[in-house]
Amino acid sequence: VAKVVAARTRVKARERLALARRARSAMHVLICTTPDIKGCIAVNFALKQLTARGHRLSVFLSNDEPRSEGAQRCAEMVGPHETSVWTKSIFPFLERTPAANRGPGAYRTWEELRASDDVGVITAVKNKSINFHANLAEVRALAPDLIFSARFQHILKEDLIAVAPLGVLNMHPGALPKYRGLYVDLRAMLQGDVRQTMTLHRISDTGIDTGEVVDTAEVETTPGDSLLGIRLAMGREGVRMMLEEVDRLAAGTCGRVFEHRPTVEEGYYSWPTAADYDDFFASGLRLYHDSDMEAIKLLFAPAGGTGERDDDGAARRMRAVTGVTG
């Protein structure tokens, strides 16, 4: 029965997409992401590009406390430098100065985005998935044309998938089908991969990382790259591919679809274990570098103003991987 339902969902998704394949001068894109620094950078980059194209952006933020042992472990490992130091310390400091006065092209913090007129930001009910009735009602009220999942860990169900007439896109930080699942960028580092792949695929059913692949992008890595640096470089590519698909959809066409469709039989990575992290650190790998953090600050304050020393080399590198030139 589940296979029949999934097949019908895919057929309906294709039918909706076929009906929607007509030129649209303006589209409404909903980005679903997490309230960490990766999500904030992705939203800022997408907002500038979509606005320049005449499209509208809304954002749906998850609001989850880690519950499983694996989720709690990963939150302890990456949460401080990817989330809490930004939301509790750096962002409040930056907000003392309006973004317009922090330098040309300054990115906005989450609170600044919430207060903006050019983007709508909603937050999920605490510890409830996007499929929860109140959250689903919020998404339906937004009436997006297209939904883009950016490192969003909720599994979308059929009612949610059916909301957007142009469907749902997901950026997955790993080559499929080899790297299905969670924290696959960390897995690729452990494997010693010199290239990592960001995959853009469609979500047409409740399968995890099994949707039709639209495009892929490879990111060159070096032994000195941190997990955070790689994640930001990969995120840049994911948003870029989404924007290219938006351009195609706005023109009444659609992106290519690879013949291979990953299946659940091809493996799935769950949360990294304590042993995985031990191997990660024993291999000399790093979750982040101080220079990564300094360079990210410059995205939000290009003219300085964080009250701390700026690393010009790190700034140039982070601007390159995030696409910021100002």
PDB file of N, CA, C and O in Angstrom, residues 165-193:
ATOM      1  N   PRO A 165       2.818  24.391  -6.333  1.00  0.00           N
ATOM      2  CA  PRO A 165       2.542  23.875  -7.680  1.00  0.00           C
ATOM      3  C   PRO A 165       3.797  23.544  -8.478  1.00  0.00           C
ATOM      4  O   PRO A 165       3.764  22.681  -9.356  1.00  0.00           O
ATOM      5  N   LEU A 166       4.924  24.200  -8.176  1.00  0.00           N
ATOM      6  CA  LEU A 166       6.168  23.903  -8.883  1.00  0.00           C
ATOM      7  C   LEU A 166       7.010  22.868  -8.161  1.00  0.00           C
ATOM      8  O   LEU A 166       8.132  22.572  -8.566  1.00  0.00           O
ATOM      9  N   GLY A 167       6.482  22.327  -7.077  1.00  0.00           N
ATOM     10  CA  GLY A 167       7.144  21.230  -6.406  1.00  0.00           C
ATOM     11  C   GLY A 167       8.101  21.634  -5.311  1.00  0.00           C
ATOM     12  O   GLY A 167       8.143  22.784  -4.863  1.00  0.00           O
ATOM     13  N   VAL A 168       8.911  20.658  -4.897  1.00  0.00           N
ATOM     14  CA  VAL A 168       9.856  20.830  -3.797  1.00  0.00           C
ATOM     15  C   VAL A 168      11.244  20.415  -4.268  1.00  0.00           C
ATOM     16  O   VAL A 168      11.423  19.347  -4.854  1.00  0.00           O
ATOM     17  N   LEU A 169      12.230  21.259  -3.993  1.00  0.00           N
ATOM     18  CA  LEU A 169      13.627  20.962  -4.268  1.00  0.00           C
ATOM     19  C   LEU A 169      14.369  20.827  -2.950  1.00  0.00           C
ATOM     20  O   LEU A 169      14.061  21.518  -1.984  1.00  0.00           O
ATOM     21  N   ASN A 170      15.347  19.945  -2.933  1.00  0.00           N
ATOM     22  CA  ASN A 170      16.168  19.767  -1.729  1.00  0.00           C
ATOM     23  C   ASN A 170      17.633  19.789  -2.126  1.00  0.00           C
ATOM     24  O   ASN A 170      18.027  19.208  -3.138  1.00  0.00           O
ATOM     25  N   MET A 171      18.446  20.516  -1.337  1.00  0.00           N
ATOM     26  CA  MET A 171      19.891  20.419  -1.555  1.00  0.00           C
ATOM     27  C   MET A 171      20.458  19.458  -0.525  1.00  0.00           C
ATOM     28  O   MET A 171      20.244  19.610   0.686  1.00  0.00           O
ATOM     29  N   HIS A 172      21.160  18.458  -1.029  1.00  0.00           N
ATOM     30  CA  HIS A 172      21.714  17.411  -0.164  1.00  0.00           C
ATOM     31  C   HIS A 172      23.230  17.448  -0.265  1.00  0.00           C
ATOM     32  O   HIS A 172      23.785  17.348  -1.363  1.00  0.00           O
ATOM     33  N   PRO A 173      23.931  17.579   0.878  1.00  0.00           N
ATOM     34  CA  PRO A 173      25.384  17.766   0.856  1.00  0.00           C
ATOM     35  C   PRO A 173      26.178  16.481   0.680  1.00  0.00           C
ATOM     36  O   PRO A 173      27.066  16.160   1.463  1.00  0.00           O
ATOM     37  N   GLY A 174      25.857  15.740  -0.366  1.00  0.00           N
ATOM     38  CA  GLY A 174      26.577  14.510  -0.625  1.00  0.00           C
ATOM     39  C   GLY A 174      26.187  13.926  -1.965  1.00  0.00           C
ATOM     40  O   GLY A 174      25.103  14.200  -2.488  1.00  0.00           O
ATOM     41  N   ALA A 175      27.082  13.134  -2.521  1.00  0.00           N
ATOM     42  CA  ALA A 175      26.791  12.454  -3.782  1.00  0.00           C
ATOM     43  C   ALA A 175      25.799  11.331  -3.516  1.00  0.00           C
ATOM     44  O   ALA A 175      25.931  10.585  -2.546  1.00  0.00           O
ATOM     45  N   LEU A 176      24.800  11.238  -4.377  1.00  0.00           N
ATOM     46  CA  LEU A 176      23.802  10.177  -4.250  1.00  0.00           C
ATOM     47  C   LEU A 176      24.017   9.144  -5.349  1.00  0.00           C
ATOM     48  O   LEU A 176      24.350   9.490  -6.478  1.00  0.00           O
ATOM     49  N   PRO A 177      23.874   7.862  -5.018  1.00  0.00           N
ATOM     50  CA  PRO A 177      23.338   7.300  -3.766  1.00  0.00           C
ATOM     51  C   PRO A 177      24.386   7.001  -2.689  1.00  0.00           C
ATOM     52  O   PRO A 177      24.033   6.500  -1.623  1.00  0.00           O
ATOM     53  N   LYS A 178      25.651   7.300  -2.947  1.00  0.00           N
ATOM     54  CA  LYS A 178      26.711   6.898  -2.015  1.00  0.00           C
ATOM     55  C   LYS A 178      26.510   7.499  -0.642  1.00  0.00           C
ATOM     56  O   LYS A 178      26.682   6.809   0.376  1.00  0.00           O
ATOM     57  N   TYR A 179      26.156   8.775  -0.593  1.00  0.00           N
ATOM     58  CA  TYR A 179      26.065   9.466   0.679  1.00  0.00           C
ATOM     59  C   TYR A 179      24.636   9.912   0.956  1.00  0.00           C
ATOM     60  O   TYR A 179      24.314  11.089   0.889  1.00  0.00           O
ATOM     61  N   ARG A 180      23.779   8.971   1.273  1.00  0.00           N
ATOM     62  CA  ARG A 180      22.433   9.298   1.715  1.00  0.00           C
ATOM     63  C   ARG A 180      22.453   9.454   3.228  1.00  0.00           C
ATOM     64  O   ARG A 180      23.211   8.799   3.925  1.00  0.00           O
ATOM     65  N   GLY A 181      21.595  10.355   3.755  1.00  0.00           N
ATOM     66  CA  GLY A 181      21.443  10.428   5.192  1.00  0.00           C
ATOM     67  C   GLY A 181      22.007  11.689   5.816  1.00  0.00           C
ATOM     68  O   GLY A 181      22.065  12.752   5.199  1.00  0.00           O
ATOM     69  N   LEU A 182      22.443  11.557   7.080  1.00  0.00           N
ATOM     70  CA  LEU A 182      22.821  12.692   7.916  1.00  0.00           C
ATOM     71  C   LEU A 182      24.328  12.870   8.008  1.00  0.00           C
ATOM     72  O   LEU A 182      25.074  11.891   8.013  1.00  0.00           O
ATOM     73  N   TYR A 183      24.758  14.123   8.087  1.00  0.00           N
ATOM     74  CA  TYR A 183      26.168  14.456   8.288  1.00  0.00           C
ATOM     75  C   TYR A 183      27.076  13.742   7.285  1.00  0.00           C
ATOM     76  O   TYR A 183      28.170  13.294   7.606  1.00  0.00           O
ATOM     77  N   VAL A 184      26.616  13.679   6.061  1.00  0.00           N
ATOM     78  CA  VAL A 184      27.404  12.971   5.053  1.00  0.00           C
ATOM     79  C   VAL A 184      28.629  13.769   4.629  1.00  0.00           C
ATOM     80  O   VAL A 184      29.591  13.196   4.113  1.00  0.00           O
ATOM     81  N   ASP A 185      28.633  15.091   4.854  1.00  0.00           N
ATOM     82  CA  ASP A 185      29.831  15.868   4.559  1.00  0.00           C
ATOM     83  C   ASP A 185      30.958  15.476   5.517  1.00  0.00           C
ATOM     84  O   ASP A 185      32.125  15.369   5.127  1.00  0.00           O
ATOM     85  N   LEU A 186      30.614  15.227   6.765  1.00  0.00           N
ATOM     86  CA  LEU A 186      31.592  14.738   7.730  1.00  0.00           C
ATOM     87  C   LEU A 186      32.077  13.347   7.337  1.00  0.00           C
ATOM     88  O   LEU A 186      33.264  13.033   7.448  1.00  0.00           O
ATOM     89  N   ARG A 187      31.159  12.518   6.840  1.00  0.00           N
ATOM     90  CA  ARG A 187      31.535  11.165   6.402  1.00  0.00           C
ATOM     91  C   ARG A 187      32.532  11.235   5.249  1.00  0.00           C
ATOM     92  O   ARG A 187      33.493  10.466   5.203  1.00  0.00           O
ATOM     93  N   ALA A 188      32.294  12.154   4.312  1.00  0.00           N
ATOM     94  CA  ALA A 188      33.194  12.296   3.173  1.00  0.00           C
ATOM     95  C   ALA A 188      34.577  12.756   3.621  1.00  0.00           C
ATOM     96  O   ALA A 188      35.599  12.324   3.062  1.00  0.00           O
ATOM     97  N   MET A 189      34.627  13.615   4.632  1.00  0.00           N
ATOM     98  CA  MET A 189      35.920  14.026   5.182  1.00  0.00           C
ATOM     99  C   MET A 189      36.640  12.827   5.785  1.00  0.00           C
ATOM    100  O   MET A 189      37.849  12.648   5.593  1.00  0.00           O
ATOM    101  N   LEU A 190      35.916  11.991   6.515  1.00  0.00           N
ATOM    102  CA  LEU A 190      36.511  10.805   7.118  1.00  0.00           C
ATOM    103  C   LEU A 190      37.028   9.842   6.057  1.00  0.00           C
ATOM    104  O   LEU A 190      38.023   9.143   6.272  1.00  0.00           O
ATOM    105  N   GLN A 191      36.342   9.820   4.916  1.00  0.00           N
ATOM    106  CA  GLN A 191      36.755   8.944   3.817  1.00  0.00           C
ATOM    107  C   GLN A 191      37.945   9.511   3.060  1.00  0.00           C
ATOM    108  O   GLN A 191      38.515   8.831   2.200  1.00  0.00           O
ATOM    109  N   GLY A 192      38.297  10.779   3.342  1.00  0.00           N
ATOM    110  CA  GLY A 192      39.414  11.390   2.651  1.00  0.00           C
ATOM    111  C   GLY A 192      39.089  11.876   1.256  1.00  0.00           C
ATOM    112  O   GLY A 192      39.997  12.052   0.427  1.00  0.00           O
ATOM    113  N   ASP A 193      37.819  12.117   0.968  1.00  0.00           N
ATOM    114  CA  ASP A 193      37.415  12.583  -0.360  1.00  0.00           C
ATOM    115  C   ASP A 193      38.040  13.951  -0.649  1.00  0.00           C
ATOM    116  O   ASP A 193      37.964  14.860   0.193  1.00  0.00           O
TER     117      ASP A 193
END
